[in-house]
Amino acid sequence: MLNSLQKKWKVNGAQLVLILCTFAVTGTLTAFISRGITSWLGFDETTSLIWKILVRILVLVFGYQVIILIVSFFFGQFRFFWNYEKKILKRMGFINNTKEVVTPYRLAIFASGKGSNAEKIIQYFDKEPLIHVKLIVCNKAGAGVLDIANAWKINTLLIEKKAFTESDEYIEYLKNEGITHIILAGFLWKIPQNLIKAYPNKILNIHPALLPNFGGKGMYGEKVHQSVIAAGEKESGITIHLVDEHYDHGKTIFQVKTEITSADSPDTLAEKIHILEHEHYPKVIEEWLGVE
Ligand code: GAR
């Protein structure tokens, strides 16, 4: 039961506990407030049952929604409950539903290596009706991400450097495939100008450090973690940003930090960073696309 809730809401175990606490505290608080309101209104045993029920319904339908947002803030779950409220308001017709009828977002993931991030993104959107991972673009024959694409029956495009930097052919292919957005997940080549022009503000990258530090040419994967440890940093993290014509440079969409202890090595730091990436990248993509 808890596992299925976790899957349904796409949250980790700790977040699930905080969400359930939010519901529990909100329920108790709403009952308490509702009792306070009825006594403030002077309701007693002589008051008509209809009035009592009406006030309770009003508190439950409207007050509950406000109270849950306030309580969720204290449990650090405001974002989750705000999205939950938006869904309810949409269903009730208070905010318009235009986002729900747009053509599905068709993603191409560009990756060069193992592809653990690519796999988390594919998994996360597997049952999502509006967002589909349609293509894996890779620049390295034999890369793990190609096996992942095969296992999930997703088309792949293996691309060579010359074709990538000097031609538009593959861009036409992306357009023909209806690709709407590009997600870089450990892709190690700089994105050429023509691709940025073809997908303006529609290319997202993840970097395994807190940009603007430890980014730029040659800074990828374990090299980043080695540099962070060598510099004696006390914290590192992940940065998710839009891609522009410079390495690791476009507008930052999201950052989260992790502590570095004296026991950490580049390898243990890499593990911590991967955990953060897997947890956040799919959710940030979903929010960036405006589909929640
Ligand atoms: C990830 O840690 C990603 O942040 C990094 O490559 C790794 C790919 O891992 N990207 C960069 O360093 C880009 N500058 P994965 O193949 O297991 O997803």
PDB file of C-alpha atoms in Angstrom, residues 107-113 133-143 145-150 153-161 163-165 167-177 179 182-183 187 189 195 199:
ATOM      1  CA  LEU A 107      11.861  14.094 -25.370  1.00  0.00           C
ATOM      2  CA  ALA A 108      15.206  13.092 -26.804  1.00  0.00           C
ATOM      3  CA  ILE A 109      17.790  12.217 -24.164  1.00  0.00           C
ATOM      4  CA  PHE A 110      21.411  12.806 -25.186  1.00  0.00           C
ATOM      5  CA  ALA A 111      23.856  10.667 -23.195  1.00  0.00           C
ATOM      6  CA  SER A 112      27.402   9.363 -23.615  1.00  0.00           C
ATOM      7  CA  GLY A 113      27.875   6.877 -20.776  1.00  0.00           C
ATOM      8  CA  VAL A 133      10.955   9.724 -24.047  1.00  0.00           C
ATOM      9  CA  LYS A 134      11.091   9.045 -27.771  1.00  0.00           C
ATOM     10  CA  LEU A 135      14.768   8.887 -28.617  1.00  0.00           C
ATOM     11  CA  ILE A 136      18.201   8.296 -27.110  1.00  0.00           C
ATOM     12  CA  VAL A 137      21.023  10.101 -28.896  1.00  0.00           C
ATOM     13  CA  CYS A 138      24.480   8.760 -28.073  1.00  0.00           C
ATOM     14  CA  ASN A 139      27.982   9.542 -29.328  1.00  0.00           C
ATOM     15  CA  LYS A 140      29.681   6.363 -28.091  1.00  0.00           C
ATOM     16  CA  ALA A 141      29.170   2.895 -29.542  1.00  0.00           C
ATOM     17  CA  GLY A 142      28.834   0.374 -26.717  1.00  0.00           C
ATOM     18  CA  ALA A 143      27.741   2.946 -24.121  1.00  0.00           C
ATOM     19  CA  VAL A 145      22.731   3.970 -22.241  1.00  0.00           C
ATOM     20  CA  LEU A 146      22.202   2.134 -25.555  1.00  0.00           C
ATOM     21  CA  ASP A 147      21.408  -1.101 -23.675  1.00  0.00           C
ATOM     22  CA  ILE A 148      18.967   0.823 -21.536  1.00  0.00           C
ATOM     23  CA  ALA A 149      17.279   2.221 -24.658  1.00  0.00           C
ATOM     24  CA  ASN A 150      16.998  -1.308 -26.087  1.00  0.00           C
ATOM     25  CA  LYS A 153      12.365  -0.297 -26.680  1.00  0.00           C
ATOM     26  CA  ILE A 154      13.290   3.311 -27.349  1.00  0.00           C
ATOM     27  CA  ASN A 155      14.810   4.332 -30.680  1.00  0.00           C
ATOM     28  CA  THR A 156      18.478   5.275 -30.676  1.00  0.00           C
ATOM     29  CA  LEU A 157      20.629   7.492 -32.822  1.00  0.00           C
ATOM     30  CA  LEU A 158      24.378   6.974 -32.732  1.00  0.00           C
ATOM     31  CA  ILE A 159      26.021  10.143 -33.889  1.00  0.00           C
ATOM     32  CA  GLU A 160      29.548  10.964 -35.083  1.00  0.00           C
ATOM     33  CA  LYS A 161      31.376  14.150 -34.226  1.00  0.00           C
ATOM     34  CA  ALA A 163      27.804  14.925 -38.375  1.00  0.00           C
ATOM     35  CA  PHE A 164      27.030  16.503 -35.001  1.00  0.00           C
ATOM     36  CA  THR A 165      29.071  19.663 -35.395  1.00  0.00           C
ATOM     37  CA  SER A 167      25.621  19.182 -40.423  1.00  0.00           C
ATOM     38  CA  ASP A 168      21.937  19.813 -39.879  1.00  0.00           C
ATOM     39  CA  GLU A 169      20.815  16.381 -40.973  1.00  0.00           C
ATOM     40  CA  TYR A 170      20.312  14.939 -37.520  1.00  0.00           C
ATOM     41  CA  ILE A 171      18.364  18.062 -36.518  1.00  0.00           C
ATOM     42  CA  GLU A 172      15.972  17.385 -39.371  1.00  0.00           C
ATOM     43  CA  TYR A 173      15.713  13.835 -38.064  1.00  0.00           C
ATOM     44  CA  LEU A 174      14.860  15.120 -34.561  1.00  0.00           C
ATOM     45  CA  LYS A 175      12.209  17.421 -36.031  1.00  0.00           C
ATOM     46  CA  ASN A 176      10.766  14.622 -38.187  1.00  0.00           C
ATOM     47  CA  GLU A 177      10.528  12.455 -35.084  1.00  0.00           C
ATOM     48  CA  ILE A 179      11.112  15.826 -30.722  1.00  0.00           C
ATOM     49  CA  ILE A 182      16.218  17.755 -25.467  1.00  0.00           C
ATOM     50  CA  ILE A 183      17.527  16.445 -22.163  1.00  0.00           C
ATOM     51  CA  PHE A 187      26.397  14.015 -22.774  1.00  0.00           C
ATOM     52  CA  TRP A 189      30.094  17.129 -26.378  1.00  0.00           C
ATOM     53  CA  LEU A 195      20.985  22.743 -32.437  1.00  0.00           C
ATOM     54  CA  TYR A 199      15.588  24.185 -29.869  1.00  0.00           C
TER      55      TYR A 199
END
